[in-house]
Tab-separated table of C-alpha atoms and ligand atoms in Angstrom:
chain	number	residue	atom	x	y	z
A	595	MET	CA	25.519	6.601	-40.656
A	596	HIS	CA	22.781	5.363	-43.578
A	597	PRO	CA	19.820	7.681	-43.840
A	598	THR	CA	16.771	6.082	-44.225
A	599	GLU	CA	13.212	5.320	-42.891
A	600	ILE	CA	11.021	2.474	-41.276
A	601	VAL	CA	7.611	2.605	-42.630
A	602	LEU	CA	4.996	2.849	-39.764
A	603	SER	CA	2.008	0.862	-40.717
A	604	PRO	CA	-0.565	-1.585	-38.279
A	605	ARG	CA	2.250	-3.837	-38.031
A	606	LEU	CA	4.240	-1.226	-36.315
A	607	ARG	CA	1.922	-0.371	-33.164
A	608	SER	CA	1.121	3.251	-32.474
A	609	THR	CA	1.256	4.300	-28.836
A	610	PRO	CA	-1.708	6.536	-27.477
A	611	TYR	CA	0.726	9.599	-27.227
A	612	GLU	CA	2.066	9.467	-30.778
A	613	ALA	CA	0.124	12.686	-31.706
A	614	ARG	CA	2.136	14.738	-29.469
A	615	VAL	CA	5.129	12.670	-30.030
A	616	PHE	CA	5.072	13.687	-33.347
A	617	GLU	CA	4.171	17.680	-32.470
A	618	ASN	CA	7.180	17.789	-30.268
A	619	GLY	CA	9.686	17.142	-33.368
A	620	ILE	CA	10.757	13.568	-32.686
A	621	LYS	CA	13.853	12.647	-34.630
A	622	THR	CA	14.670	9.092	-34.294
A	623	PHE	CA	12.267	6.210	-32.798
A	624	THR	CA	13.253	2.704	-32.158
A	625	ILE	CA	11.082	-0.536	-32.021
A	626	TYR	CA	10.354	-2.201	-28.563
A	627	ASN	CA	7.745	-4.873	-28.315
A	628	HIS	CA	6.323	-4.522	-31.699
A	629	MET	CA	5.936	-0.547	-31.102
A	630	THR	CA	7.205	2.957	-31.680
A	631	LEU	CA	9.537	4.065	-28.896
A	632	PRO	CA	11.192	7.835	-29.164
A	633	VAL	CA	14.990	8.024	-28.965
A	634	ASN	CA	15.828	11.504	-29.824
A	635	PHE	CA	13.728	14.832	-30.569
A	636	THR	CA	17.308	17.126	-30.147
A	637	SER	CA	20.271	15.340	-29.799
A	638	VAL	CA	21.152	12.800	-27.040
A	639	GLU	CA	23.751	14.888	-25.436
A	640	ASP	CA	21.397	18.077	-25.103
A	641	GLN	CA	18.510	15.643	-23.945
A	642	TYR	CA	20.884	14.082	-21.300
A	643	HIS	CA	21.622	17.351	-20.037
A	644	HIS	CA	17.717	18.879	-19.757
A	645	LEU	CA	17.019	15.218	-18.097
A	646	CYS	CA	19.473	15.426	-15.513
A	647	GLU	CA	18.576	19.325	-14.704
A	648	HIS	CA	14.495	19.628	-15.131
A	649	VAL	CA	11.786	17.055	-16.143
A	650	GLN	CA	10.732	15.453	-19.312
A	651	LEU	CA	7.744	13.541	-20.326
A	652	TRP	CA	8.440	10.097	-22.295
A	653	ASP	CA	6.084	8.071	-23.869
A	654	VAL	CA	7.329	4.732	-22.943
A	655	ALA	CA	3.921	3.078	-23.722
A	656	ALA	CA	6.132	0.347	-25.703
A	657	GLU	CA	6.886	-1.066	-22.366
A	658	ARG	CA	4.191	-3.281	-22.483
A	659	GLN	CA	2.462	-5.159	-19.715
A	660	VAL	CA	1.623	-8.714	-19.405
A	661	GLU	CA	-0.915	-9.533	-16.744
A	662	VAL	CA	-1.348	-12.485	-14.906
A	663	VAL	CA	-4.526	-13.076	-12.497
A	664	GLY	CA	-6.380	-16.052	-10.758
A	665	PRO	CA	-6.200	-18.542	-8.434
A	666	ASP	CA	-2.505	-19.811	-9.737
A	667	ALA	CA	-1.179	-16.411	-10.569
A	668	LEU	CA	0.986	-16.552	-7.882
A	669	ARG	CA	2.579	-20.095	-8.511
A	670	LEU	CA	2.737	-18.828	-12.379
A	671	VAL	CA	5.193	-16.110	-11.608
A	672	GLU	CA	6.747	-17.718	-9.201
A	673	LEU	CA	7.923	-20.237	-11.507
A	674	ILE	CA	9.250	-18.195	-14.251
A	675	THR	CA	11.659	-15.750	-12.237
A	676	PRO	CA	14.417	-16.669	-9.334
A	677	ARG	CA	13.353	-14.086	-7.408
A	678	GLU	CA	11.089	-14.439	-4.439
A	679	VAL	CA	7.521	-13.054	-5.604
A	680	ALA	CA	5.764	-13.952	-2.278
A	681	HIS	CA	7.333	-10.833	-0.758
A	682	CYS	CA	5.957	-8.772	-3.116
A	683	LYS	CA	3.237	-6.661	-1.472
A	684	VAL	CA	0.011	-5.056	-3.148
A	685	GLY	CA	1.327	-1.811	-3.926
A	686	GLN	CA	4.848	-2.748	-4.797
A	687	CYS	CA	7.264	-3.469	-7.794
A	688	ILE	CA	9.763	-5.364	-8.081
A	689	TYR	CA	12.842	-5.707	-10.700
A	690	ALA	CA	12.251	-9.732	-11.650
A	691	PRO	CA	14.479	-10.868	-14.342
A	692	LEU	CA	12.889	-14.045	-15.857
A	693	ALA	CA	14.823	-17.202	-16.781
A	694	ASP	CA	13.731	-19.996	-18.932
A	695	GLU	CA	14.297	-23.819	-17.660
A	696	ASP	CA	17.890	-23.660	-19.179
A	697	GLY	CA	19.109	-20.159	-16.988
A	698	LEU	CA	18.876	-18.002	-19.930
A	699	VAL	CA	17.408	-14.773	-20.214
A	700	ILE	CA	13.875	-14.525	-20.956
A	701	ASN	CA	13.221	-10.788	-20.198
A	702	ASP	CA	14.341	-8.233	-17.305
A	703	PRO	CA	10.810	-6.896	-16.539
A	704	ILE	CA	9.133	-4.827	-13.273
A	705	ILE	CA	6.325	-7.044	-12.069
A	706	LEU	CA	3.694	-4.918	-10.204
A	707	ARG	CA	1.626	-7.075	-7.830
A	708	LEU	CA	-2.217	-5.145	-7.696
A	709	ALA	CA	-3.836	-7.548	-5.786
A	710	GLU	CA	-2.541	-10.738	-3.933
A	711	ASP	CA	-3.710	-12.762	-7.602
A	712	ARG	CA	-2.861	-10.186	-9.895
A	713	PHE	CA	0.409	-9.042	-11.673
A	714	TRP	CA	1.544	-7.132	-14.583
A	715	ILE	CA	4.698	-7.601	-15.658
A	716	SER	CA	6.056	-4.347	-17.235
A	717	ILE	CA	8.099	-6.342	-19.937
A	718	ALA	CA	11.461	-5.157	-21.625
A	719	ASP	CA	11.609	-6.394	-25.561
A	720	SER	CA	10.706	-9.846	-26.134
A	721	ASP	CA	7.421	-11.568	-26.687
A	722	VAL	CA	7.037	-12.477	-22.997
A	723	LYS	CA	3.114	-12.576	-23.523
A	724	PHE	CA	3.279	-15.958	-25.557
A	725	TRP	CA	6.077	-17.743	-23.082
A	726	ILE	CA	3.984	-17.371	-19.861
A	727	LYS	CA	0.557	-18.428	-21.762
A	728	GLY	CA	2.048	-21.599	-23.197
A	729	ILE	CA	3.399	-22.338	-19.810
A	730	ALA	CA	0.112	-21.941	-18.035
A	731	TYR	CA	-1.565	-23.879	-20.667
A	732	GLY	CA	1.019	-26.725	-20.541
A	733	ARG	CA	0.656	-26.949	-16.681
A	734	GLY	CA	-2.802	-26.291	-16.772
A	735	PHE	CA	-2.886	-23.547	-14.580
A	736	ASP	CA	-6.095	-21.628	-13.456
A	737	ALA	CA	-4.587	-18.050	-14.439
A	738	LYS	CA	-5.386	-15.513	-17.383
A	739	VAL	CA	-2.603	-14.403	-19.181
A	740	PHE	CA	-3.236	-11.610	-21.594
A	741	GLU	CA	-1.645	-7.773	-22.992
A	742	PRO	CA	-4.098	-5.266	-21.357
A	743	ASP	CA	-4.801	-1.857	-22.498
A	744	VAL	CA	-1.974	-0.312	-20.513
A	745	SER	CA	0.557	2.586	-21.902
A	746	PRO	CA	3.453	3.411	-19.088
A	747	LEU	CA	4.066	7.762	-19.539
A	748	ALA	CA	6.854	8.600	-17.518
A	749	VAL	CA	7.938	11.578	-15.937
A	750	GLN	CA	11.597	12.031	-15.386
A	751	GLY	CA	13.775	14.166	-14.039
A	752	PRO	CA	14.697	16.186	-10.569
A	753	LYS	CA	11.717	18.482	-10.947
A	754	ALA	CA	9.601	15.420	-11.469
A	755	ASP	CA	7.987	15.506	-7.856
A	756	ASP	CA	6.884	18.918	-8.185
A	757	VAL	CA	4.728	18.436	-11.062
A	758	MET	CA	3.668	15.365	-9.725
A	759	ALA	CA	2.597	17.215	-6.456
A	760	GLU	CA	0.510	19.976	-8.593
A	761	LEU	CA	-1.073	17.016	-10.457
A	762	VAL	CA	-2.206	14.635	-7.512
A	763	GLY	CA	-1.374	16.358	-4.318
A	764	GLU	CA	1.758	16.988	-1.949
A	765	ASP	CA	1.222	12.961	-0.762
A	766	ILE	CA	2.959	11.992	-3.633
A	767	ARG	CA	6.202	12.899	-2.317
A	768	ALA	CA	6.136	10.493	0.343
A	769	LEU	CA	5.760	7.349	-2.116
A	770	LYS	CA	8.969	5.320	-1.864
A	771	PHE	CA	10.868	3.840	-4.685
A	772	PHE	CA	8.990	0.944	-6.538
A	773	ARG	CA	5.898	1.938	-4.736
A	774	PHE	CA	2.407	2.689	-6.314
A	775	ILE	CA	-0.971	4.187	-5.698
A	776	GLU	CA	-4.095	4.179	-7.572
A	777	THR	CA	-5.604	7.448	-8.546
A	778	ASP	CA	-6.946	9.573	-11.176
A	779	ILE	CA	-5.396	12.204	-13.707
A	780	ALA	CA	-7.221	14.358	-16.675
A	781	GLY	CA	-10.430	12.406	-15.447
A	782	THR	CA	-8.709	8.691	-16.334
A	783	PRO	CA	-7.865	5.952	-13.632
A	784	VAL	CA	-4.307	5.343	-13.282
A	785	VAL	CA	-1.800	3.583	-11.595
A	786	LEU	CA	0.945	5.888	-10.392
A	787	ALA	CA	4.433	4.391	-9.283
A	788	ARG	CA	7.877	6.126	-8.236
A	789	SER	CA	10.124	4.385	-11.134
A	790	GLY	CA	11.377	4.982	-14.136
A	791	TRP	CA	14.406	4.286	-16.631
A	792	SER	CA	16.390	6.791	-15.399
A	793	GLY	CA	18.681	7.655	-12.287
A	794	GLN	CA	17.358	11.043	-12.321
A	795	GLY	CA	14.125	10.102	-10.234
A	796	GLY	CA	10.504	10.104	-11.335
A	797	PHE	CA	7.274	8.649	-11.626
A	798	GLU	CA	5.426	6.414	-14.605
A	799	ILE	CA	1.652	6.759	-14.917
A	800	TYR	CA	0.204	3.505	-16.160
A	801	LEU	CA	-2.963	4.686	-18.439
A	802	GLN	CA	-5.380	2.043	-18.459
A	803	ASP	CA	-7.365	3.478	-21.701
A	804	SER	CA	-5.594	4.174	-24.638
A	805	SER	CA	-8.386	6.553	-25.757
A	806	LYS	CA	-7.208	8.957	-22.859
A	807	GLY	CA	-3.468	9.198	-23.994
A	808	LEU	CA	-3.400	12.994	-25.170
A	809	PRO	CA	-5.846	14.262	-22.543
A	810	LEU	CA	-3.124	12.403	-20.064
A	811	TRP	CA	-0.174	13.916	-21.818
A	812	ASP	CA	-1.826	17.325	-22.025
A	813	ALA	CA	-2.465	17.687	-18.441
A	814	VAL	CA	1.003	16.897	-17.230
A	815	TRP	CA	2.373	18.807	-20.018
A	816	ALA	CA	0.504	22.048	-18.785
A	817	VAL	CA	1.558	21.853	-15.098
A	818	GLY	CA	4.839	20.847	-16.348
A	819	GLN	CA	5.579	24.180	-18.326
A	820	LYS	CA	6.477	26.290	-15.154
A	821	TYR	CA	9.304	23.580	-14.854
A	822	ASN	CA	10.883	23.499	-17.886
A	823	ILE	CA	9.127	20.253	-19.247
A	824	ARG	CA	10.146	18.819	-22.593
A	825	ALA	CA	9.442	15.530	-24.543
A	826	GLY	CA	11.875	12.749	-23.742
A	827	SER	CA	13.074	9.496	-23.839
A	828	PRO	CA	14.940	6.934	-22.312
A	829	ASN	CA	18.803	8.464	-22.928
A	830	GLN	CA	21.551	6.096	-23.837
A	831	ILE	CA	24.234	8.154	-22.148
A	832	GLU	CA	22.097	8.804	-18.782
A	833	ARG	CA	21.075	5.335	-18.860
A	834	LEU	CA	24.847	4.016	-19.014
A	835	GLU	CA	25.903	6.263	-16.377
A	836	THR	CA	23.094	5.181	-13.958
A	837	GLY	CA	24.361	1.559	-15.467
A	838	LEU	CA	21.143	0.369	-16.635
A	839	LYS	CA	20.908	-2.313	-18.828
A	840	SER	CA	19.003	-2.992	-21.796
A	841	TYR	CA	17.476	-6.712	-22.772
A	842	GLY	CA	18.504	-7.338	-26.467
A	843	SER	CA	21.432	-5.608	-26.207
A	844	ASP	CA	23.427	-6.320	-22.772
A	845	MET	CA	22.150	-9.247	-22.435
A	846	THR	CA	19.873	-11.825	-24.498
A	847	HIS	CA	18.441	-14.896	-24.613
A	848	ASP	CA	21.869	-16.188	-25.217
A	849	ASP	CA	23.140	-15.582	-21.648
A	850	ASN	CA	22.298	-17.047	-18.689
A	851	ILE	CA	21.160	-15.178	-15.648
A	852	LEU	CA	23.946	-15.757	-13.453
A	853	GLU	CA	25.858	-13.808	-16.146
A	854	CYS	CA	24.155	-10.796	-16.353
A	855	GLY	CA	24.712	-9.114	-13.034
A	856	PHE	CA	21.293	-9.837	-11.165
A	857	GLU	CA	22.835	-11.596	-8.205
A	858	ARG	CA	21.129	-8.965	-6.002
A	859	TYR	CA	17.937	-9.948	-7.021
A	860	LEU	CA	17.891	-13.480	-6.664
A	861	ASN	CA	17.480	-15.990	-4.524
A	862	LEU	CA	18.252	-19.912	-5.991
A	863	ASP	CA	16.825	-21.118	-2.633
A	864	LYS	CA	13.667	-19.526	-2.766
A	865	SER	CA	10.860	-22.050	-1.154
A	866	ALA	CA	8.401	-21.356	-4.193
A	867	GLU	CA	9.206	-23.685	-7.633
A	868	TYR	CA	11.037	-21.934	-10.594
A	869	MET	CA	11.797	-23.719	-13.649
A	870	ALA	CA	15.534	-22.724	-13.615
A	871	ARG	CA	16.157	-23.769	-10.187
A	872	GLU	CA	18.747	-27.196	-11.497
A	873	ALA	CA	20.204	-25.276	-13.915
A	874	LEU	CA	21.057	-22.088	-12.047
A	875	GLN	CA	22.547	-24.359	-9.181
A	876	GLN	CA	24.554	-26.469	-11.460
A	877	ILE	CA	25.846	-23.124	-13.063
A	878	SER	CA	26.640	-21.685	-9.617
A	879	ARG	CA	28.465	-24.962	-8.522
A	880	ASP	CA	30.484	-24.672	-11.698
A	881	GLY	CA	31.243	-21.130	-11.623
A	882	VAL	CA	30.221	-18.489	-14.699
A	883	ARG	CA	32.358	-18.402	-17.196
A	884	ARG	CA	31.007	-15.155	-18.770
A	885	LYS	CA	30.343	-11.478	-16.483
A	886	LEU	CA	28.480	-8.367	-18.012
A	887	CYS	CA	30.886	-5.901	-17.007
A	888	HIS	CA	31.309	-2.009	-16.776
A	889	VAL	CA	34.226	-0.868	-19.520
A	890	GLU	CA	35.569	2.428	-19.932
A	891	VAL	CA	37.440	4.127	-23.091
A	892	GLN	CA	39.096	7.293	-22.908
A	893	GLY	CA	39.723	9.611	-25.653
A	894	ALA	CA	37.445	11.181	-28.187
A	895	ALA	CA	33.815	9.727	-28.543
A	896	LEU	CA	33.442	6.478	-30.309
A	897	PRO	CA	31.158	6.098	-33.653
A	898	ALA	CA	27.406	4.489	-33.233
A	899	LEU	CA	27.688	0.918	-32.291
A	900	ARG	CA	26.038	-1.118	-34.625
A	901	GLU	CA	27.146	-4.258	-34.443
A	902	ARG	CA	28.974	-5.670	-31.066
A	903	TRP	CA	33.021	-4.621	-30.789
A	904	ALA	CA	35.476	-7.293	-30.452
A	905	LEU	CA	37.268	-6.797	-26.609
A	906	GLN	CA	41.144	-8.280	-26.902
A	907	SER	CA	43.397	-9.543	-24.196
A	908	ASP	CA	47.219	-10.089	-25.757
A	909	GLY	CA	45.634	-10.321	-29.086
A	910	ARG	CA	42.897	-13.010	-28.173
A	911	LYS	CA	38.850	-12.332	-28.239
A	912	VAL	CA	37.660	-12.403	-24.615
A	913	GLY	CA	34.489	-10.574	-25.048
A	914	ASP	CA	32.333	-7.975	-26.806
A	915	ALA	CA	30.625	-4.667	-26.319
A	916	SER	CA	26.934	-4.174	-26.780
A	917	SER	CA	26.365	-0.149	-25.894
A	918	CYS	CA	28.169	2.682	-25.982
A	919	ALA	CA	27.663	6.483	-24.955
A	920	TYR	CA	30.163	9.313	-24.746
A	921	SER	CA	29.681	10.762	-20.856
A	922	PRO	CA	29.923	14.033	-20.417
A	923	LYS	CA	30.379	13.580	-16.719
A	924	HIS	CA	33.041	11.014	-16.628
A	925	GLN	CA	34.552	12.340	-19.917
A	926	ALA	CA	34.916	9.209	-21.356
A	927	ASN	CA	32.999	6.388	-23.227
A	928	LEU	CA	31.007	3.754	-21.064
A	929	LEU	CA	30.436	0.385	-22.284
A	930	PHE	CA	28.560	-2.844	-21.591
A	931	ALA	CA	30.366	-5.582	-22.299
A	932	MET	CA	30.072	-9.380	-21.597
A	933	LEU	CA	33.724	-10.691	-20.814
A	934	SER	CA	35.330	-13.838	-19.942
A	935	SER	CA	35.256	-14.074	-16.193
A	936	GLU	CA	39.290	-14.381	-15.771
A	937	VAL	CA	39.361	-10.724	-17.568
A	938	SER	CA	35.874	-9.387	-15.553
A	939	THR	CA	38.288	-7.582	-12.898
A	940	PRO	CA	38.016	-4.069	-12.044
A	941	GLY	CA	41.220	-2.570	-13.068
A	942	THR	CA	41.660	-4.939	-16.071
A	943	GLU	CA	43.109	-3.321	-19.086
A	944	LEU	CA	41.993	-4.558	-22.441
A	945	SER	CA	41.760	-3.392	-26.082
A	946	LEU	CA	38.186	-2.013	-27.981
A	947	VAL	CA	38.646	-3.066	-31.632
A	948	VAL	CA	36.643	-0.286	-33.602
A	949	ASP	CA	36.312	-0.544	-37.466
A	950	GLY	CA	39.878	-2.297	-37.299
A	951	SER	CA	41.414	0.119	-34.612
A	952	ALA	CA	42.097	-0.708	-31.504
A	953	HIS	CA	41.509	1.537	-28.414
A	954	GLN	CA	42.762	1.296	-24.697
A	955	ALA	CA	40.055	-0.179	-22.617
A	956	ILE	CA	39.496	-0.691	-18.667
A	957	VAL	CA	36.945	-2.431	-16.593
A	958	ARG	CA	35.324	-0.525	-14.242
A	959	ASP	CA	33.175	-1.532	-10.936
A	960	GLU	CA	29.481	-0.883	-11.122
A	961	ARG	CA	29.818	2.616	-9.953
A	962	TRP	CA	32.319	3.111	-13.119
A	963	LYS	CA	35.097	3.308	-10.434
B	2178	THG	N1	9.920	1.015	-16.424
B	2178	THG	C1	8.642	-0.024	-16.745
B	2178	THG	N2	8.693	-1.016	-17.386
B	2178	THG	C2	10.007	-1.520	-18.173
B	2178	THG	C3	11.128	-0.264	-17.564
B	2178	THG	C4	10.818	0.702	-16.770
B	2178	THG	N3	10.287	-2.575	-18.854
B	2178	THG	C5	11.137	-2.739	-19.329
B	2178	THG	C6	12.502	-2.322	-18.760
B	2178	THG	N4	12.227	-0.781	-18.377
B	2178	THG	C7	12.615	-2.855	-17.457
B	2178	THG	N5	14.382	-3.051	-17.132
B	2178	THG	C8	14.394	-2.314	-15.738
B	2178	THG	C9	15.868	-2.409	-15.338
B	2178	THG	C10	15.660	-1.478	-14.417
B	2178	THG	C11	15.312	-0.783	-13.717
B	2178	THG	C12	13.589	-0.768	-14.276
B	2178	THG	C13	13.492	-1.440	-15.344
B	2178	THG	C14	15.075	-0.009	-12.611
B	2178	THG	N6	16.455	-0.528	-11.751
B	2178	THG	C15	16.717	0.548	-10.485
B	2178	THG	C16	18.248	0.606	-10.697
B	2178	THG	O1	18.985	-0.668	-11.107
B	2178	THG	O2	18.910	1.631	-9.838
B	2178	THG	C17	16.673	-0.472	-9.184
B	2178	THG	C18	16.275	-1.818	-9.026
B	2178	THG	C19	15.787	-1.992	-7.729
B	2178	THG	O3	16.830	-1.512	-6.883
B	2178	THG	O4	15.084	-2.630	-7.465
B	2178	THG	O5	14.691	0.650	-12.121
B	2178	THG	O6	12.076	1.549	-16.817
B	2178	THG	N7	7.892	0.234	-16.356
């Protein structure tokens, strides 16, 4: 590693929770949507174990919202995703990857339907606001597209339900996955969803007034004390075990949406117009050339991955790995890798090249089996 610092200046946006993040001893940030996103307070492995047993408070304000509202809002959102948006009810979230006219991945957001004609697109790390504004303007749509003052705060872990029940009442336990309600916490209106970037269960609180960030944090923190709450963040080990892909690392605008394992979320024959229809139907007819795969490497923990690692078959490059973590649960390194289709079947043996040395690798299915 090369110890170094990134300068915090107004160009790198702060979050409404930043003071508490510093008070809790943040060690490393990443940059996401031009904003700080905490990575680690103690060690990634220590935080992984705590997340799987207790409850954590995550500053995920960097999951910015793009609001689309107006008479043409639904048409506009349908146009940018091959997922059926009309089926999403008010009060529901859907995972809806965005594809451009060539079928390439623009982002993989969660979309919240706040009203028939009003959506929040809760984005991963790319400039979706400009993309959608351009389309709305170009098509002459009657819809407003902007980034509202909304900052998610996640409560994740097996004890998240206990914390939230004390904060907003027992009824919250019955809230279904990917559903949300509008309520008040610490005297400020919030959207409260059962969602979050971990497989440990929990909620995301969408704060709608950044001046109320610290009172909101403090309210959750106070209730969380008896549940051993800690400051945390999306965790690399946990998210690989759960199989959550990260835009910018595991898939980028170089990849089409059929290569990235989104099949179960898409309907290429949906009734509404979407701009990737022709391209994706063509790719679907031709067959995909590459696939985003789960790959396991046994043995000791691999070093930090700065640039993608090559995967080979019989000395020939067949893909590259984009994320890696050593999993205590599997006692192995878990990786995401974009692989040529002919080597993408679970059980296929490959060779991973790290700093000039080869490691045996095996393709796994989505459950790491
Ligand atoms: N929460 C919010 N916004 C976000 C993220 C988030 N924006 C960026 C990024 N994360 C978007 N990507 C994902 C990817 C997967 C999931 C959520 C956001 C997710 N997937 C579930 C799974 O794979 O098990 C289930 C999805 C489903 O079945 O529909 O939760 O975390 N606000």
